[in-house]
Amino acid sequence: MFRRKDSLLPVMPMPQVVFFPETFVDIHVVEEGHRQMVSSVRTHNWPIGIFLARESEGETLLARCESVGTFGRIVRVEQLRTGISKLTLRGKFRGRLHRFDQTEPFPLARVEMLTDHLHPDSPEALERALKELISLVQSFKPAAKREQVELPPLESWNRLFSTLLNSVAMLLPVMVEKKQQWLVQDDLLVRYKMMRDE
């Protein structure tokens, strides 16, 4: 169980990686500290936070990380022939870094859990946005393989919207800095409007 504020959780700063809730990401574990992190995560059943590492070199680890990232659970561990482990994480929630309590052997940070908000003006507005998102997701498939997707019952639209929106965010070929701007946005409809023009 995690508290809304001040949870102590492991963090992996990653260059060129922005990760969203309800999506999957593969991470290659190379460094010894990260191997120890994976062992501790599996023992304690912790999620791992993936935070975009800034290109500028700051004096502290906190200064070298974006403040908002996504925490995910390990759903798969694969040992590659090179001796490197490949983790597959499923995004669970966004978090904001407050401070690092340790950096060695792996980073542990005080984190505030962030929630996404979805407050459409009307069910019709959400229905339009969902249909647009479904159409966008379908556009990633070859035309011959596109099937008609029907909207599920109204009570599941919020979760569907969140899942589709974050999946599209992962797939869109834009700069990681732009994806980071989307991730910081708590309001899913604002995030959608920011992404729509891409």
Short mmCIF file of C-alpha atoms in Angstrom, two decimals:
data_model
loop_
_atom_site.label_atom_id
_atom_site.label_comp_id
_atom_site.label_asym_id
_atom_site.label_seq_id
_atom_site.Cartn_x
_atom_site.Cartn_y
_atom_site.Cartn_z
CA MET A 1 0.00 0.00 0.00
CA PHE A 2 1.40 3.41 -0.98
CA ARG A 3 0.52 6.70 0.60
CA ARG A 4 -0.40 9.64 -1.58
CA LYS A 5 2.70 11.52 -0.39
CA ASP A 6 6.14 10.63 0.78
CA SER A 7 6.35 7.04 -0.45
CA LEU A 8 9.94 5.78 -0.64
CA LEU A 9 10.34 3.99 -3.97
CA PRO A 10 13.13 2.96 -6.39
CA VAL A 11 13.77 5.16 -9.39
CA MET A 12 15.63 4.62 -12.68
CA PRO A 13 16.55 7.82 -14.53
CA MET A 14 16.55 6.90 -18.23
CA PRO A 15 17.71 9.04 -21.15
CA GLN A 16 15.27 9.16 -24.09
CA VAL A 17 12.49 7.25 -22.26
CA VAL A 18 9.11 8.68 -21.27
CA PHE A 19 6.74 6.05 -19.90
CA PHE A 20 2.96 6.42 -19.39
CA PRO A 21 0.49 4.64 -17.10
CA GLU A 22 -1.43 1.71 -18.65
CA THR A 23 1.37 1.10 -21.17
CA PHE A 24 4.36 -1.25 -21.33
CA VAL A 25 8.06 -0.50 -21.65
CA ASP A 26 11.14 -2.72 -21.95
CA ILE A 27 14.20 -1.75 -19.92
CA HIS A 28 17.64 -3.34 -20.25
CA VAL A 29 19.38 -3.74 -16.90
CA VAL A 30 23.11 -3.33 -17.32
CA GLU A 31 24.50 -1.61 -14.23
CA GLU A 32 25.15 -3.54 -11.02
CA GLY A 33 23.12 -1.04 -8.98
CA HIS A 34 20.12 -1.61 -11.22
CA ARG A 35 20.51 -5.39 -10.82
CA GLN A 36 20.36 -4.91 -7.06
CA MET A 37 17.32 -2.69 -7.53
CA VAL A 38 15.51 -5.42 -9.47
CA SER A 39 16.28 -7.94 -6.75
CA SER A 40 14.93 -5.60 -4.04
CA VAL A 41 11.88 -4.71 -6.13
CA ARG A 42 10.98 -8.36 -6.57
CA THR A 43 11.52 -9.07 -2.85
CA HIS A 44 9.47 -6.08 -1.64
CA ASN A 45 6.91 -6.01 -4.49
CA TRP A 46 7.73 -2.36 -5.22
CA PRO A 47 6.98 -0.54 -8.46
CA ILE A 48 9.94 1.04 -10.29
CA GLY A 49 9.83 4.69 -11.33
CA ILE A 50 11.06 5.59 -14.81
CA PHE A 51 12.02 9.27 -15.00
CA LEU A 52 13.43 11.06 -18.03
CA ALA A 53 17.09 11.93 -17.42
CA ARG A 54 17.90 15.47 -18.49
CA GLU A 55 20.76 16.05 -20.90
CA SER A 56 22.25 18.83 -18.80
CA GLU A 57 24.53 17.67 -16.05
CA GLY A 58 23.32 18.83 -12.66
CA GLU A 59 25.18 18.52 -9.40
CA THR A 60 22.58 16.22 -7.81
CA LEU A 61 20.59 13.27 -9.10
CA LEU A 62 17.40 15.24 -8.44
CA ALA A 63 18.64 18.04 -10.68
CA ARG A 64 19.41 15.54 -13.45
CA CYS A 65 15.85 14.07 -13.52
CA GLU A 66 12.53 15.41 -14.69
CA SER A 67 10.28 15.77 -11.66
CA VAL A 68 7.35 13.70 -13.02
CA GLY A 69 7.66 10.09 -14.17
CA THR A 70 5.70 6.85 -14.20
CA PHE A 71 5.93 3.89 -11.86
CA GLY A 72 5.44 0.41 -13.26
CA ARG A 73 5.29 -3.15 -12.04
CA ILE A 74 7.56 -5.85 -13.44
CA VAL A 75 5.48 -8.20 -15.57
CA ARG A 76 8.35 -10.07 -17.18
CA VAL A 77 12.08 -10.65 -16.69
CA GLU A 78 14.10 -12.13 -19.53
CA GLN A 79 17.78 -13.09 -19.31
CA LEU A 80 19.49 -12.27 -22.59
CA ARG A 81 22.50 -14.20 -23.91
CA THR A 82 24.72 -11.22 -23.22
CA GLY A 83 24.03 -11.58 -19.49
CA ILE A 84 21.83 -8.49 -19.51
CA SER A 85 18.33 -8.70 -18.05
CA LYS A 86 15.38 -7.26 -19.95
CA LEU A 87 12.48 -6.08 -17.79
CA THR A 88 9.01 -5.43 -19.08
CA LEU A 89 7.16 -2.92 -16.93
CA ARG A 90 3.45 -2.12 -16.97
CA GLY A 91 2.73 1.49 -16.04
CA LYS A 92 0.56 1.91 -12.94
CA PHE A 93 0.68 5.56 -11.84
CA ARG A 94 2.52 8.84 -12.30
CA GLY A 95 4.67 10.21 -9.49
CA ARG A 96 6.47 13.43 -8.59
CA LEU A 97 9.99 13.32 -7.13
CA HIS A 98 10.55 15.25 -3.93
CA ARG A 99 14.03 14.10 -2.89
CA PHE A 100 16.41 11.17 -3.04
CA ASP A 101 17.06 9.42 0.28
CA GLN A 102 19.79 7.25 -1.26
CA THR A 103 21.63 6.99 -4.55
CA GLU A 104 23.77 3.89 -3.88
CA PRO A 105 23.56 1.01 -4.54
CA PHE A 106 20.45 2.24 -6.39
CA PRO A 107 18.29 5.38 -6.16
CA LEU A 108 15.43 5.46 -3.62
CA ALA A 109 13.31 8.61 -3.72
CA ARG A 110 10.52 10.24 -1.75
CA VAL A 111 7.63 10.34 -4.18
CA GLU A 112 4.15 11.82 -4.29
CA MET A 113 1.69 9.70 -6.26
CA LEU A 114 -0.21 11.69 -8.92
CA THR A 115 -3.63 10.88 -10.29
CA ASP A 116 -5.06 11.59 -13.71
CA HIS A 117 -8.29 13.55 -13.98
CA LEU A 118 -10.96 13.29 -16.64
CA HIS A 119 -13.86 15.76 -16.47
CA PRO A 120 -15.51 16.02 -19.89
CA ASP A 121 -18.14 18.68 -20.51
CA SER A 122 -20.62 15.98 -21.49
CA PRO A 123 -20.82 12.26 -22.36
CA GLU A 124 -21.08 13.33 -26.01
CA ALA A 125 -17.76 15.20 -25.80
CA LEU A 126 -16.06 12.15 -24.30
CA GLU A 127 -17.66 9.91 -26.93
CA ARG A 128 -16.28 12.14 -29.71
CA ALA A 129 -12.81 12.12 -28.16
CA LEU A 130 -12.92 8.34 -27.72
CA LYS A 131 -13.94 7.80 -31.34
CA GLU A 132 -11.09 10.07 -32.47
CA LEU A 133 -8.63 8.16 -30.31
CA ILE A 134 -9.84 4.80 -31.57
CA SER A 135 -9.47 6.07 -35.12
CA LEU A 136 -5.94 7.24 -34.34
CA VAL A 137 -5.00 3.88 -32.79
CA GLN A 138 -6.45 2.13 -35.82
CA SER A 139 -4.33 4.29 -38.13
CA PHE A 140 -1.22 2.54 -36.78
CA LYS A 141 -2.48 -0.71 -38.39
CA PRO A 142 -2.33 -1.48 -42.13
CA ALA A 143 -5.69 -0.69 -43.75
CA ALA A 144 -6.35 -4.36 -44.59
CA LYS A 145 -6.13 -5.35 -40.91
CA ARG A 146 -8.39 -2.63 -39.48
CA GLU A 147 -11.56 -3.90 -37.93
CA GLN A 148 -14.53 -1.83 -36.76
CA VAL A 149 -14.20 -1.06 -33.04
CA GLU A 150 -17.42 -0.51 -31.11
CA LEU A 151 -17.46 1.61 -27.99
CA PRO A 152 -17.93 -0.39 -24.77
CA PRO A 153 -20.56 0.53 -22.13
CA LEU A 154 -20.46 4.11 -20.83
CA GLU A 155 -19.17 3.13 -17.37
CA SER A 156 -15.86 1.93 -18.83
CA TRP A 157 -15.17 4.98 -21.03
CA ASN A 158 -12.90 6.75 -18.54
CA ARG A 159 -10.53 3.79 -18.25
CA LEU A 160 -10.64 3.15 -21.99
CA PHE A 161 -9.88 6.80 -22.73
CA SER A 162 -6.93 6.81 -20.33
CA THR A 163 -5.52 3.57 -21.75
CA LEU A 164 -5.90 4.65 -25.38
CA LEU A 165 -4.52 8.12 -24.75
CA ASN A 166 -1.41 6.85 -22.99
CA SER A 167 -0.89 4.13 -25.60
CA VAL A 168 -0.99 6.71 -28.38
CA ALA A 169 1.42 8.91 -26.42
CA MET A 170 3.90 6.01 -26.31
CA LEU A 171 3.51 5.33 -30.05
CA LEU A 172 3.69 8.84 -31.47
CA PRO A 173 7.13 9.57 -32.97
CA VAL A 174 7.82 12.88 -31.24
CA MET A 175 10.73 14.18 -29.19
CA VAL A 176 10.89 12.89 -25.61
CA GLU A 177 10.73 16.45 -24.30
CA LYS A 178 7.26 16.82 -25.82
CA LYS A 179 6.15 13.48 -24.35
CA GLN A 180 7.42 14.69 -20.97
CA GLN A 181 5.19 17.78 -21.29
CA TRP A 182 2.21 15.48 -21.89
CA LEU A 183 3.09 13.25 -18.93
CA VAL A 184 3.19 16.21 -16.53
CA GLN A 185 -0.41 17.16 -17.43
CA ASP A 186 -2.90 15.77 -14.86
CA ASP A 187 -6.03 16.51 -16.90
CA LEU A 188 -6.40 13.80 -19.54
CA LEU A 189 -8.50 15.98 -21.84
CA VAL A 190 -5.81 18.68 -21.79
CA ARG A 191 -3.21 15.97 -22.48
CA TYR A 192 -5.37 14.79 -25.38
CA LYS A 193 -5.63 18.32 -26.84
CA MET A 194 -1.85 18.72 -26.56
CA MET A 195 -1.34 15.44 -28.43
CA ARG A 196 -4.11 15.76 -31.02
CA ASP A 197 -2.19 17.98 -33.41
CA GLU A 198 0.78 15.63 -33.55
#
